[in-house]
Coordinates of C-alpha atoms in Angstrom, one line a residue:
Chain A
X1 CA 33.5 167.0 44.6
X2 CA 30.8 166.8 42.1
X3 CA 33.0 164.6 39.9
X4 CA 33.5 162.4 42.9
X5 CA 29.3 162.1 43.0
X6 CA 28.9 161.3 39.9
X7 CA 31.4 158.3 40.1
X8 CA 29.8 157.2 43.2
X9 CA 26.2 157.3 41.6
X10 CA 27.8 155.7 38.2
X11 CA 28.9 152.7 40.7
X12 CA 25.5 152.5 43.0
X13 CA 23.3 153.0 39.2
X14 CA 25.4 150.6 37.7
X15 CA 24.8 148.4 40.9
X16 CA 21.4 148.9 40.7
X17 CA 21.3 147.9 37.0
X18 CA 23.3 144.7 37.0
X19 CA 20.7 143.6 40.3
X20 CA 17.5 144.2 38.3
X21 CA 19.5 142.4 35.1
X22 CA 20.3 139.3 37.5
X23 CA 16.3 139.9 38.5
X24 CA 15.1 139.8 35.2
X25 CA 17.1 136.3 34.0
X26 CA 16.4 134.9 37.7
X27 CA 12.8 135.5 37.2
X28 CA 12.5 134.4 33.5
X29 CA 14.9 131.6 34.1
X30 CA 12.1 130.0 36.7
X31 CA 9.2 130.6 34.0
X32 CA 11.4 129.2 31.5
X33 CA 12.4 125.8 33.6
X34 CA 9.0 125.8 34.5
X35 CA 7.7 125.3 31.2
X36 CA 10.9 123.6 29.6
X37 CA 9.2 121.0 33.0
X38 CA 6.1 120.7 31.7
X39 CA 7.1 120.3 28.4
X40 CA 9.8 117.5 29.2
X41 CA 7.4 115.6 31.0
X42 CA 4.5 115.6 27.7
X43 CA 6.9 114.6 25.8
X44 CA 7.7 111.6 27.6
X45 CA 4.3 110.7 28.7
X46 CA 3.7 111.0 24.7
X47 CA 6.7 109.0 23.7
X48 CA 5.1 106.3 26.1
X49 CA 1.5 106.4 25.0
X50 CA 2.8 106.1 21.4
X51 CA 4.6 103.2 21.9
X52 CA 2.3 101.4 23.7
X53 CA -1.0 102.2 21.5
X54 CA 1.7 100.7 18.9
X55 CA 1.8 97.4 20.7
X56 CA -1.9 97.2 21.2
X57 CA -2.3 97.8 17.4
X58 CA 0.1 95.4 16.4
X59 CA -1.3 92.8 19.4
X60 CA 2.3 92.9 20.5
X61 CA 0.8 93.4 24.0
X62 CA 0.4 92.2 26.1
X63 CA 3.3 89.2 25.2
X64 CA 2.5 85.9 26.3
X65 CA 2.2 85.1 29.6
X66 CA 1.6 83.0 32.5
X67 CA 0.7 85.8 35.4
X68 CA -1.1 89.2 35.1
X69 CA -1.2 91.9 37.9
X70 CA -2.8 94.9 38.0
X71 CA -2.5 97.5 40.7
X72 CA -4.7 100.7 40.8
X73 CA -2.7 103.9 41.4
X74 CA -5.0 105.1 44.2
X75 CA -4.1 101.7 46.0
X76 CA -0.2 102.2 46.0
X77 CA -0.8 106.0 47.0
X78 CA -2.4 105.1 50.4
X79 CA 1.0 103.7 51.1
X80 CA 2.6 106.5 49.5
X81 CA 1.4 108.3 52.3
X82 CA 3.3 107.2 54.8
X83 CA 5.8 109.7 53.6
X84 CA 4.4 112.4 53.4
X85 CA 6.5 115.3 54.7
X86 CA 10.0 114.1 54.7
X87 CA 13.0 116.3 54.1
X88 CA 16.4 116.0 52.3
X89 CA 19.2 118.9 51.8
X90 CA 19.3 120.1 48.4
X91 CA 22.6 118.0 46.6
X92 CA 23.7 121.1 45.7
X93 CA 23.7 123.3 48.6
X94 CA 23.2 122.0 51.6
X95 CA 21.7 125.0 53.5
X96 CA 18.7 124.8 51.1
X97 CA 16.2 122.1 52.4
X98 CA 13.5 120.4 50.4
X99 CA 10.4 119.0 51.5
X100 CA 8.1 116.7 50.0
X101 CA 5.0 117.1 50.9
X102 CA 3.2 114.6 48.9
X103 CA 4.4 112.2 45.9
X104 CA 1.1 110.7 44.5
X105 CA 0.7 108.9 41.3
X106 CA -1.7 109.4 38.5
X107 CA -2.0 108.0 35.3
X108 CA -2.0 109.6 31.9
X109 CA -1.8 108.6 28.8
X110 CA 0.1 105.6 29.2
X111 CA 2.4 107.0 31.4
X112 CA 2.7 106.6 35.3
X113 CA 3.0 111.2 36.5
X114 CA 4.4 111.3 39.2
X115 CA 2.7 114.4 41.2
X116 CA 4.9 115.7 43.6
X117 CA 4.2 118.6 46.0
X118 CA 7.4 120.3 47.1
X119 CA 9.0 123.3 48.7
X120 CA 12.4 124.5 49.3
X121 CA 13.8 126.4 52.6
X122 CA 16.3 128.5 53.6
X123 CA 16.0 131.0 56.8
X124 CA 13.3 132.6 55.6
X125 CA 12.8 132.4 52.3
X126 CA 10.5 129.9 50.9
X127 CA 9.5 128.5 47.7
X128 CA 7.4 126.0 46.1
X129 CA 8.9 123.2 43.4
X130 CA 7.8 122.2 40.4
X131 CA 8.9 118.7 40.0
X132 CA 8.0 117.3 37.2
X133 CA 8.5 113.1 37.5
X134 CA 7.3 109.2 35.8
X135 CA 7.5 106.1 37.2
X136 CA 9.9 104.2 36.0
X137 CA 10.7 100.5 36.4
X138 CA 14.1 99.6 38.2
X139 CA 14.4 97.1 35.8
X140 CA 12.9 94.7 34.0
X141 CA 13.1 90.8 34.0
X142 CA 13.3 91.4 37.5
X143 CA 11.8 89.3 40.3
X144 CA 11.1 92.0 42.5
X145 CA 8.4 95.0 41.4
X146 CA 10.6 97.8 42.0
X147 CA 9.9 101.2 40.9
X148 CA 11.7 104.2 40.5
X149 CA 10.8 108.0 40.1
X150 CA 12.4 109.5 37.4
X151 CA 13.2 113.0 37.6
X152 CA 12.3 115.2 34.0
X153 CA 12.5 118.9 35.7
X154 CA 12.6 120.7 38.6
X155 CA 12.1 124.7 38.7
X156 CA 10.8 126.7 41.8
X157 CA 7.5 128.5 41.5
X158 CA 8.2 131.6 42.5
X159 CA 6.5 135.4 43.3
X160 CA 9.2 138.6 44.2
X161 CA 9.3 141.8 43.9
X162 CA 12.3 143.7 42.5
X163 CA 14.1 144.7 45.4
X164 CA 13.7 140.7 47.2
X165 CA 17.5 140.3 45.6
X166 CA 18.0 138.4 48.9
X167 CA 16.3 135.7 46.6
X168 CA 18.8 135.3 43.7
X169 CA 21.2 133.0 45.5
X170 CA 18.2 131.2 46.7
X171 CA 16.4 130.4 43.2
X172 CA 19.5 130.0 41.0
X173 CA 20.6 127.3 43.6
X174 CA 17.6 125.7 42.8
X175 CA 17.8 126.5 39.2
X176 CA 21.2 124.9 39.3
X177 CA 20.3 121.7 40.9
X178 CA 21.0 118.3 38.7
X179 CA 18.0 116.5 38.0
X180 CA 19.6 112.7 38.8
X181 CA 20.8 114.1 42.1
X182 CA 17.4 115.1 43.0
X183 CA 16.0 111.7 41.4
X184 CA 18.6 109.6 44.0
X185 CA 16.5 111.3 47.0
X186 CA 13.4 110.2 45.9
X187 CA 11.8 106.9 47.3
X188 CA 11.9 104.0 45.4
X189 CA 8.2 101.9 45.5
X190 CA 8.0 97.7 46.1
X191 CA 4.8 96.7 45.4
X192 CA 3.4 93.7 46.9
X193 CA 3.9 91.3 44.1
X194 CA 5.3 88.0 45.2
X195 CA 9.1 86.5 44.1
X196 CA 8.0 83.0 44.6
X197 CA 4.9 81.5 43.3
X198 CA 3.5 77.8 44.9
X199 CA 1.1 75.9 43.7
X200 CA -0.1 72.7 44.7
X201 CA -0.4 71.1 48.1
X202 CA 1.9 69.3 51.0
X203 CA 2.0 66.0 52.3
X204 CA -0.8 65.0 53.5
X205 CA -2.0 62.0 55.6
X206 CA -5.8 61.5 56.3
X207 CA -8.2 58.4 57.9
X208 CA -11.2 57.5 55.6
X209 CA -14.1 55.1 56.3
X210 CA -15.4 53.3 53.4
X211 CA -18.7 50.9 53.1
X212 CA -17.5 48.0 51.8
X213 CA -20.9 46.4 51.7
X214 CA -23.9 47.4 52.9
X215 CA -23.2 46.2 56.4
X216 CA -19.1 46.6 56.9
X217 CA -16.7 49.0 56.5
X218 CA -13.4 49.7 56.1
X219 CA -11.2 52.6 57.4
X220 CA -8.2 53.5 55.7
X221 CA -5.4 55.2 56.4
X222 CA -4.7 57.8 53.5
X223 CA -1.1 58.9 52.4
X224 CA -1.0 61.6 49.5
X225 CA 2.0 63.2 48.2
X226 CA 3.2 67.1 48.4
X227 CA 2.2 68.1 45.0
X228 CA 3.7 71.4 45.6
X229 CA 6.1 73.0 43.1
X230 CA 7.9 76.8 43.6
X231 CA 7.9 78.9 40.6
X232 CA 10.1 82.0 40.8
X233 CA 7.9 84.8 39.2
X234 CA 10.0 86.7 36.3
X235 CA 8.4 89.9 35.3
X236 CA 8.8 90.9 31.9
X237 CA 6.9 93.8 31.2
X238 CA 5.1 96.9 32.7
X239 CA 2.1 98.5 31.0
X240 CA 0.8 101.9 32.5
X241 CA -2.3 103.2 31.9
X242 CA -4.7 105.9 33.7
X243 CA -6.1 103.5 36.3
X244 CA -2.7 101.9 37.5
X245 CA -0.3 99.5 36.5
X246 CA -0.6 96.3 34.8
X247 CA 3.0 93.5 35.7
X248 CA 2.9 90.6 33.2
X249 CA 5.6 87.7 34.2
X250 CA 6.5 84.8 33.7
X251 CA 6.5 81.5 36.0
X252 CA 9.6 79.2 36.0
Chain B
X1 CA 31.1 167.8 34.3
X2 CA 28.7 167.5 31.1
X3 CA 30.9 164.6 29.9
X4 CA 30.8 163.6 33.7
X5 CA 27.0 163.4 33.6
X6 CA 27.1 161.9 30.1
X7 CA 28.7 158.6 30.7
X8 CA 26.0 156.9 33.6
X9 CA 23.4 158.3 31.3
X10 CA 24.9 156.3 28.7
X11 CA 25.5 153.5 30.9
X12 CA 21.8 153.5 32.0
X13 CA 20.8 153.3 28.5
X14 CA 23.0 150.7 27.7
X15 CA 21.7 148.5 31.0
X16 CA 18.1 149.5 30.1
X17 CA 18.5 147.8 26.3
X18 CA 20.1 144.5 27.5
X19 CA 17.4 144.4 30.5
X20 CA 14.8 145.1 27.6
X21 CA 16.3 142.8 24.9
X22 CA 16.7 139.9 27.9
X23 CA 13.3 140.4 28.9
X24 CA 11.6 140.1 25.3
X25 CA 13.8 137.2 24.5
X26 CA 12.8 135.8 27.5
X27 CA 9.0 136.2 26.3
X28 CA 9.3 135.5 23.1
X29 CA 10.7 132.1 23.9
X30 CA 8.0 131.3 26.6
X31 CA 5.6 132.1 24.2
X32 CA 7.3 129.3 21.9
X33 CA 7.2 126.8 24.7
X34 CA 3.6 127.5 25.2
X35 CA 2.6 126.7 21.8
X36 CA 5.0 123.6 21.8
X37 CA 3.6 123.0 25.3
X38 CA -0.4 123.3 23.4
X39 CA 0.7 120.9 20.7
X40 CA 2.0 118.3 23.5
X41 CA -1.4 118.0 25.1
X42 CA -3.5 118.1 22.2
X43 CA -1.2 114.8 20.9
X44 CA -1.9 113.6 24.5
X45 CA -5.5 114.1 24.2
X46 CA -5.7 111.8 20.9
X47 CA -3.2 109.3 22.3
X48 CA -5.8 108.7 24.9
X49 CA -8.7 108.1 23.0
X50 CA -6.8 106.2 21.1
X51 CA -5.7 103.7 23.9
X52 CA -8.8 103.5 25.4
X53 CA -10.1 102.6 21.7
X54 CA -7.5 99.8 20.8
X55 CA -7.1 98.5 24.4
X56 CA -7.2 94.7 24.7
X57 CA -9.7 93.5 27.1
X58 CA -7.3 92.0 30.1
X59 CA -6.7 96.7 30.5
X60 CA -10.2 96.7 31.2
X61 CA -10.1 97.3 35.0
X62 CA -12.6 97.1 37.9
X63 CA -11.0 96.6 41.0
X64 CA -7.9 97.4 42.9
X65 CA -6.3 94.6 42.2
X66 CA -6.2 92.3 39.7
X67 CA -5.2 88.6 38.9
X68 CA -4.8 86.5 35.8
X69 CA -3.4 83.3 36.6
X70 CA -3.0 81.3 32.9
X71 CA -3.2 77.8 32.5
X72 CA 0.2 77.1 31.5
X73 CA 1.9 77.2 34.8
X74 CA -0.9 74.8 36.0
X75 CA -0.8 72.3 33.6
X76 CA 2.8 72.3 33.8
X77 CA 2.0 71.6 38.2
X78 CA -0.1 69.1 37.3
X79 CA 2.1 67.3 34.1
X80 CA 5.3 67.0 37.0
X81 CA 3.1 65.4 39.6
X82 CA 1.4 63.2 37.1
X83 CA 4.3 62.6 35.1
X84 CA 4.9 59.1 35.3
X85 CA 2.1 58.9 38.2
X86 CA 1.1 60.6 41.3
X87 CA 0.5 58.0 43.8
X88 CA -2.1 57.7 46.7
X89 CA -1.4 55.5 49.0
X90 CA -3.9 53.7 51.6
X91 CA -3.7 51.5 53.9
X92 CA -5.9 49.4 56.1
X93 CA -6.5 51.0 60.6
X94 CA -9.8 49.4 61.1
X95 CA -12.8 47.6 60.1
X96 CA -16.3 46.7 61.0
X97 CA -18.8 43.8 60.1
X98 CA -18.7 41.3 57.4
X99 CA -17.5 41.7 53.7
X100 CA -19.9 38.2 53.2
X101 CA -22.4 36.5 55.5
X102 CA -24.7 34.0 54.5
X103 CA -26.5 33.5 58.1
X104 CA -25.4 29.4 59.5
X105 CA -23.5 28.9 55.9
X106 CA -20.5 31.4 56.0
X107 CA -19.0 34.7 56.7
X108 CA -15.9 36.3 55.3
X109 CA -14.1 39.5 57.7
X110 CA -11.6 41.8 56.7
X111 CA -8.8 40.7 59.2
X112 CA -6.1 42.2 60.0
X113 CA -7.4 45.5 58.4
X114 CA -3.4 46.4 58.2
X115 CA -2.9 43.9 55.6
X116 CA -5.5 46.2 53.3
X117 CA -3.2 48.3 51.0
X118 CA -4.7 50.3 48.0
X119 CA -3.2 52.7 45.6
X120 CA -4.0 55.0 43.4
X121 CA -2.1 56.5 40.5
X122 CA -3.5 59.1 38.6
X123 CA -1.6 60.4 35.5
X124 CA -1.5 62.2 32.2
X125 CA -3.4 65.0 34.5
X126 CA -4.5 67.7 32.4
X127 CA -7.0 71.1 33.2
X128 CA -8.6 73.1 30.5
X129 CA -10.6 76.0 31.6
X130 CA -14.1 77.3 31.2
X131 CA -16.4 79.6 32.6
X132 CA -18.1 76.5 34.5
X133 CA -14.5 76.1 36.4
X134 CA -11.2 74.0 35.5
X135 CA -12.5 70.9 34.0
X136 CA -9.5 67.7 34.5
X137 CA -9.1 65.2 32.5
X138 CA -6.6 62.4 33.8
X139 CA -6.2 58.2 33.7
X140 CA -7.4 56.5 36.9
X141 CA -5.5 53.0 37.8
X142 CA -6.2 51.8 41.0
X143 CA -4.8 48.4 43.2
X144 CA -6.2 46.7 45.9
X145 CA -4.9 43.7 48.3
X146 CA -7.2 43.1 51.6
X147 CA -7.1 39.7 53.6
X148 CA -10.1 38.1 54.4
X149 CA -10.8 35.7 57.0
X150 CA -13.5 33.3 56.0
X151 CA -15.5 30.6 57.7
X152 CA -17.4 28.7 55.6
X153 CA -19.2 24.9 56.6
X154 CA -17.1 24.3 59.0
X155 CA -13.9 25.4 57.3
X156 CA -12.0 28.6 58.4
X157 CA -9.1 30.7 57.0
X158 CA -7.5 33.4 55.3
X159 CA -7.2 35.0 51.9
X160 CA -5.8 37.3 49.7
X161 CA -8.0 39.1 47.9
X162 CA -6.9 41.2 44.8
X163 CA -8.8 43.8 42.9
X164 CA -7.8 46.5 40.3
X165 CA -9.3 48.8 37.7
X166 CA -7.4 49.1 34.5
X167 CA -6.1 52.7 33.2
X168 CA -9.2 54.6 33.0
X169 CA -10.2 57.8 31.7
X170 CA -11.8 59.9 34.9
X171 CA -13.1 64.2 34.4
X172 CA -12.8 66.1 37.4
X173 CA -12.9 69.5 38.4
X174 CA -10.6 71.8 40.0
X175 CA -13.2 73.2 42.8
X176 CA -11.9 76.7 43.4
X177 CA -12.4 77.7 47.2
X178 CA -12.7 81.2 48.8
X179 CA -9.2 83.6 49.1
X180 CA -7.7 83.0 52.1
X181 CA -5.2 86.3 52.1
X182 CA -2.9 86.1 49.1
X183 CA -4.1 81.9 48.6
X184 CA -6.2 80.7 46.3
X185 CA -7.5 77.1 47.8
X186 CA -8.7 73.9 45.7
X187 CA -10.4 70.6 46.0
X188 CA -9.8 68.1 43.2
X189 CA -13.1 66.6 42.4
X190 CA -13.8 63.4 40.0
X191 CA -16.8 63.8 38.6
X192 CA -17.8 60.3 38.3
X193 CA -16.4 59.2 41.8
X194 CA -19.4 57.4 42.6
X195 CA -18.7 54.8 39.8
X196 CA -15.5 54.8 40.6
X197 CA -15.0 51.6 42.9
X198 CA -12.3 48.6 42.8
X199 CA -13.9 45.3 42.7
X200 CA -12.0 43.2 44.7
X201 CA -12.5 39.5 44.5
X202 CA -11.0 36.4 46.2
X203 CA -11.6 32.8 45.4
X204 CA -12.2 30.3 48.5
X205 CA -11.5 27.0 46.8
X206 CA -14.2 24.8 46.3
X207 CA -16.3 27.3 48.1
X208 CA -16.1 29.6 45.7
X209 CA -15.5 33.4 45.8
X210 CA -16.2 36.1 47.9
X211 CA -16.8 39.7 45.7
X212 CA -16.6 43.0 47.4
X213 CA -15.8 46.8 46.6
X214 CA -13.7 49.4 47.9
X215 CA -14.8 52.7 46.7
X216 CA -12.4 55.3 46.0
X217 CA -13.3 58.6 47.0
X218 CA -10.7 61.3 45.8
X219 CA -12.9 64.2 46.3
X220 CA -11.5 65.6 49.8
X221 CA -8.2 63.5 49.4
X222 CA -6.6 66.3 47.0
X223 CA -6.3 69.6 47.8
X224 CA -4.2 72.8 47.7
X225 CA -3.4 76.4 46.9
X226 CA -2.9 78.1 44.0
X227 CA -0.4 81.3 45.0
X228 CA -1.7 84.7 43.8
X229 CA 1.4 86.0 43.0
X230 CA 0.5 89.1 45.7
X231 CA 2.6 89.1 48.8
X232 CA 1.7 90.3 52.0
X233 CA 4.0 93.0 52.3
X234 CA 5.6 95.8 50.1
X235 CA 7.2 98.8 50.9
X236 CA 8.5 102.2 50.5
X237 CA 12.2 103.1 50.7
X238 CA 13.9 106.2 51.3
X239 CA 16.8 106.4 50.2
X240 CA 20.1 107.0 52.4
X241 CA 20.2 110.5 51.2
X242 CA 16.7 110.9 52.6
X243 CA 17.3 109.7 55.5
X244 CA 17.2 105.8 54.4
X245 CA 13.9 104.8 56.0
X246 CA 12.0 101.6 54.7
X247 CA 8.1 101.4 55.6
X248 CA 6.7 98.5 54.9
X249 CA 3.0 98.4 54.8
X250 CA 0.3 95.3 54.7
X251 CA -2.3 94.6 51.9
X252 CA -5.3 92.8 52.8
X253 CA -7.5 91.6 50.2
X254 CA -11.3 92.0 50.7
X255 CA -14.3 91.4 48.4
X256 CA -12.6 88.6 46.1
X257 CA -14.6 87.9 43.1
X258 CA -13.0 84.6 41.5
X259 CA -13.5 83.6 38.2
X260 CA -12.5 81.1 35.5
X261 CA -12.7 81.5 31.5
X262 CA -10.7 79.6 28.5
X263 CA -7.5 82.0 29.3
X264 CA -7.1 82.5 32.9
X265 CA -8.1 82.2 36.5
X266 CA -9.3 85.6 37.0
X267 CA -9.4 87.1 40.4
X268 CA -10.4 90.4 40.9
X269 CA -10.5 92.3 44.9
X270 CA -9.6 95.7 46.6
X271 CA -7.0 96.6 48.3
X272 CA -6.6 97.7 51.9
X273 CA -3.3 99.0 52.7
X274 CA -2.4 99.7 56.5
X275 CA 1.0 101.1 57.4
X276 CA 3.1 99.4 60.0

């Protein structure tokens, strides 16, 4: 009987033991991503700044060009606002749903940050997300200003006590999830940056009276040519600073 | 039963270690991020100063949005429509009074004012810019043909008159008007267009001639836009896994400040942004 016990409370300590093991990795695992996040993210934002204080040393930027745009951040954040709120299932479990509360940009460095506020669900349990995320051009020598965020981490923010091991599914779904998949449900920005570029005027056709001497006039009937060209705007490089974003094209 | 009570003990140690051993590593290597983490924003800090330090001038924000329009693309407008010649044409709807009266001797009419054709054909257009505006240089020719009907001592008839000024050097300005949305409006504007007159002269035989002048006044004649290169619209786009939503929203651009210097047209204006 007592042997039996003791097998029993081997099984339920050893139980007990592997939980508070899973616990402990769990909860350092979120720290950790949390961290590895913020870390990621410097380093980029670093790698960016370097690069481009490199060009402004070397007067390799801004290139030449014919058309300069600059767009403050807190402009393209009032539109940013419009989507506020929305929801997408996690890629990776679908039972796990993740809002966005905000996405608002902010420059640093000479990086775009992307500041996201987040939270995942599931029943009952809740959590907030750490997403850490640039602005990235879709591409360049495009015609359209496209942007895309680019996803560097994401790691829940968490709070439990020992015995919430209802939670461990929860956070190492989340711990789990792949950082491109996340990036794919994120919006993608078009700022208002025109693909065609006129300049000039249209046909026009006008009467005008002349004095042809002091006592007659004449009144003539005025033809002038459409002197308006189209130019398809190229853009051919993005500089971001702390106040926004600076488009430089090309007209051709 | 002592060796049954000595194996979970054992276990529990065991459990405790790992637990113990996963949890410092766990620290230790947080504690390794932070200081990497330190180093990070302290190399961030000097970036910064560095790029406001070493930033060329054209970073140098004020408003929401910003334009620099260079002069390439315009000269490059101006060299295709001047390029052999951009030509104005005119011709002749109505008249009033005399081109010559002498009271009881003669008189000279334009007649039929349809007959009147001028032209003028501006070329080699070219715009260099200052802080004054866009100064344009560009060669003026200009042709006139209006019949006159004359009566002279009893003798009565028509003419051809001919006048024309030879390829001449004219300045101008580009006159920039006020934004109109994403537009940018101009008037071409000669600066010597008062002088700038085509003598037209025709010969009535033994009579002799009749002289008058047809002004040409390009100032309101040539006008346009120059396209800010900001559209109306942009928008935000969800993608399919989000639901695939696309909200557009409007800019409107309020307080325009427009300026010229020896680089660019510079425009400078906030932003409103409305939703649709």
């Amino acid at each position: 009987m007592i042997d039996k016990i003791c097998r029993i409370d081997i099984k339920f300590k050893l139980l007990i033991g592997l939980f508070a093991l899973s616990f402990l990795v769990s909860c350092g695992s979120t720290i950790k991503q949390q961290k590895e996040g913020q870390l990621a993210v410097l380093k980029q934002v670093n790698a960016t700044s370097k690069a481009t204080l490199e060009g402004f040393k070397s007067g390799t930027l801004p290139q030449k060009y014919d058309i300069h745009l600059f767009f403050r951040y807190a402009a393209v954040n009032k539109a940013l606002a419009a989507i506020d709120g929305y929801e997408f299932p996690l890629p990776n479990n679908a039972n796990i749903a993740v809002k966005i509360g905000s996405i608002r940009l902010k420059g640093i460095g000479a990086s775009p940050l992307v500041s996201i506020q987040a939270s995942a669900r599931t029943g009952e349990l809740t959590a907030d997300v750490e997403i850490g995320a640039i602005l990235t051009p879709i591409s360049n020598n495009a015609t359209a200003a496209a942007l895309q965020i680019n996803v560097l981490s994401f790691a829940p923010r968490i709070s439990w006590w020992i015995f919430e091991l209802t939670k461990i599914d929860f956070v190492n779904a989340l711990l789990a999830v792949e950082l491109n998949k996340i990036a794919l449900r994120l919006p993608k920005i078009e700022l208002p940056v025109a693909e065609k570029i006129k300049i000039g005027g249209t046909a026009t056709q006008k009467d005008q009276t002349f004095n042809t001497t002091k006592d007659s006039t004449l009144t003539l009937r005025i033809n002038i040519p459409a002197t308006q060209r189209e130019r398809t705007l190229s853009i051919s490089n993005y500089v971001f600073l702390e106040d926004g974003l600076h488009i430089f094209g090309s007209l051709k | 039963m002592k060796k049954v009570i000595f194996i979970p003990i054992l276990t529990l140690i065991a459990l405790s270690l790992e637990v113990s051993l996963g949890f410092f590593a766990v620290a230790d290597e947080s504690s390794d991020l932070d200081k990497q983490i330190e180093l990070e924003k302290n190399k961030l800090d000097m970036l910064s100063q560095q790029l406001k330090q070493y930033s060329p001038p054209i970073f140098t924000v004020s408003s929401d949005v910003q334009v620099d329009f260079g002069y390439r693309p315009i000269n490059e407008w101006l060299k295709e429509n001047t390029s052999p010649m951009l030509t104005i044409n005119g011709t002749g709807i109505n008249r009033t009074g005399d081109v010559y009266y002498n009271p009881g001797i003669a008189k000279a009419w334009i007649e039929p004012p349809r007959d009147t054709k001028v032209s003028v054909h501006l070329s080699k257009a070219e715009v260099t810019g200052t802080t004054a505006g866009l100064a344009l240089m560009s060669t003026l020719q200009a042709y006139a043909e209006v019949r006159v009907y004359f009566s002279a001592l009893g003798v009565s008839g028509n003419v051809l008159c001919k006048g024309f000024i030879d390829p001449t050097q004219v300045r101008g300005v580009i006159a920039l008007q006020p934004i109109l949305g994403t537009l940018l409006p101009y008037v071409l504007k000669f600066s010597s267009v008062g002088e700038i007159t085509v003598l037209t002269s025709c010969g009535i035989g033994a009579l002799g001639s009749i002289n008058f002048t047809i002004p040409i006044q390009l100032d309101t004649s040539s006008s346009g836009s120059f396209d800010l290169g900001l559209a109306n619209t942009g928008k935000i786009v969800l993608p399919l896994e989000a639901g695939g939503k696309e909200i557009p929203y409007r800019i409107v651009v309020s307080k325009p400040n427009v300026n010229s210097s020896s680089d660019s047209l510079q425009i400078r204006a906030d932003l409103d942004i409305t939703i649709n």
